[in-house]
Amino acid sequence: MEKSVAGWKEYELEVMRDMADNCVVICSIENFDPMGVHTGDSITVAPIQTLSDVEYQAMRDDAFAVLRRVGVETGDRTCSSPSTPRTVNAWSSR
C-alpha cells in the first residue's frame, strides 16, 4: 500500500566517517518546500531550524548508523529523512 507524503518535510545531513570510525555531521539542511520537490529545485535552510535537539540527535545517530551499515569506510554521504508534521521517520541515503 502506498502512502501520501503530501505536506511532509525533508531534512538532510551531510555526514562523514574515517577509518577509525569517527563520524561527524558536516552540514544539516532543511528543505523549505514540501517533499516531492527535488532538493536542487527547493529552497533550503542550513542549519536545520525546526527540529528539537532530541530529534536532531536521533537523526544524527541514525545517519551514523547508515554510514556503518552501507559500508562507507571513509568519505561522506548525504542522508535524507522525511518527516510528518508529528514524527521524524526512516532515513534514505544517497
Short mmCIF file of C-alpha atoms in Angstrom, two decimals:
data_model
loop_
_atom_site.label_atom_id
_atom_site.label_comp_id
_atom_site.label_asym_id
_atom_site.label_seq_id
_atom_site.Cartn_x
_atom_site.Cartn_y
_atom_site.Cartn_z
CA MET A 1 0.00 0.00 0.00
CA GLU A 2 1.35 3.42 -0.87
CA LYS A 3 1.18 6.38 1.48
CA SER A 4 0.91 10.04 0.57
CA VAL A 5 3.77 12.30 1.62
CA ALA A 6 1.82 15.49 0.91
CA GLY A 7 2.73 18.12 3.47
CA TRP A 8 5.74 16.21 4.80
CA LYS A 9 9.08 17.97 5.35
CA GLU A 10 12.51 16.73 4.31
CA TYR A 11 15.73 17.06 6.27
CA GLU A 12 19.25 16.15 5.17
CA LEU A 13 22.51 15.56 6.98
CA GLU A 14 25.85 15.52 5.20
CA VAL A 15 27.91 13.12 7.33
CA MET A 16 31.48 11.86 7.12
CA ARG A 17 33.31 8.84 8.57
CA ASP A 18 37.00 7.92 8.79
CA MET A 19 38.83 4.58 9.12
CA ALA A 20 38.86 4.91 12.93
CA ASP A 21 35.01 5.08 12.88
CA ASN A 22 34.95 8.75 13.85
CA CYS A 23 31.79 10.31 12.45
CA VAL A 24 30.88 13.97 12.10
CA VAL A 25 27.99 15.99 10.70
CA ILE A 26 29.32 18.34 8.02
CA CYS A 27 26.06 20.18 7.47
CA SER A 28 22.38 19.90 8.34
CA ILE A 29 19.85 21.06 5.77
CA GLU A 30 16.12 21.66 5.96
CA ASN A 31 14.12 21.81 2.76
CA PHE A 32 11.66 24.68 2.88
CA ASP A 33 9.47 23.14 0.19
CA PRO A 34 7.44 20.01 0.98
CA MET A 35 8.60 16.53 -0.01
CA GLY A 36 8.42 15.84 -3.72
CA VAL A 37 10.30 18.97 -4.77
CA HIS A 38 13.84 17.97 -5.80
CA THR A 39 16.43 19.36 -3.39
CA GLY A 40 18.15 21.13 -6.29
CA ASP A 41 14.89 22.93 -7.03
CA SER A 42 13.95 23.58 -3.41
CA ILE A 43 14.69 26.46 -1.11
CA THR A 44 16.91 25.09 1.65
CA VAL A 45 17.98 26.38 5.05
CA ALA A 46 21.20 25.39 6.80
CA PRO A 47 21.44 24.57 9.61
CA ILE A 48 18.11 22.87 10.38
CA GLN A 49 15.84 25.28 12.25
CA THR A 50 12.65 23.44 13.20
CA LEU A 51 13.79 20.24 14.94
CA SER A 52 14.23 19.88 18.67
CA ASP A 53 17.66 18.88 19.94
CA VAL A 54 16.35 15.40 20.76
CA GLU A 55 15.03 14.94 17.19
CA TYR A 56 18.28 16.26 15.69
CA GLN A 57 20.44 13.96 17.83
CA ALA A 58 18.28 10.95 16.88
CA MET A 59 18.67 11.82 13.18
CA ARG A 60 22.43 12.22 13.66
CA ASP A 61 22.73 8.84 15.37
CA ASP A 62 20.65 7.21 12.61
CA ALA A 63 22.80 8.84 9.90
CA PHE A 64 25.98 7.48 11.53
CA ALA A 65 24.35 4.03 11.67
CA VAL A 66 23.57 4.33 7.93
CA LEU A 67 27.26 5.04 7.20
CA ARG A 68 28.28 1.93 9.09
CA ARG A 69 25.51 -0.25 7.67
CA VAL A 70 26.07 0.59 4.00
CA GLY A 71 29.82 0.20 4.45
CA VAL A 72 31.14 3.71 3.95
CA GLU A 73 34.69 3.10 5.18
CA THR A 74 35.88 6.65 4.57
CA GLY A 75 34.22 9.63 2.99
CA ASP A 76 30.85 11.26 3.10
CA ARG A 77 27.20 10.54 2.45
CA THR A 78 24.06 12.64 2.33
CA CYS A 79 21.27 11.09 4.40
CA SER A 80 17.71 12.31 3.92
CA SER A 81 14.80 11.92 6.30
CA PRO A 82 11.14 12.55 5.58
CA SER A 83 9.11 13.90 8.46
CA THR A 84 5.39 14.06 9.00
CA PRO A 85 4.19 17.09 10.88
CA ARG A 86 4.48 14.94 14.05
CA THR A 87 7.36 12.48 13.68
CA VAL A 88 10.78 12.07 12.10
CA ASN A 89 10.78 8.90 10.01
CA ALA A 90 13.23 6.44 8.49
CA TRP A 91 16.30 7.58 6.58
CA SER A 92 17.26 7.20 2.99
CA SER A 93 20.83 7.52 1.82
CA ARG A 94 22.23 8.79 -1.47
#
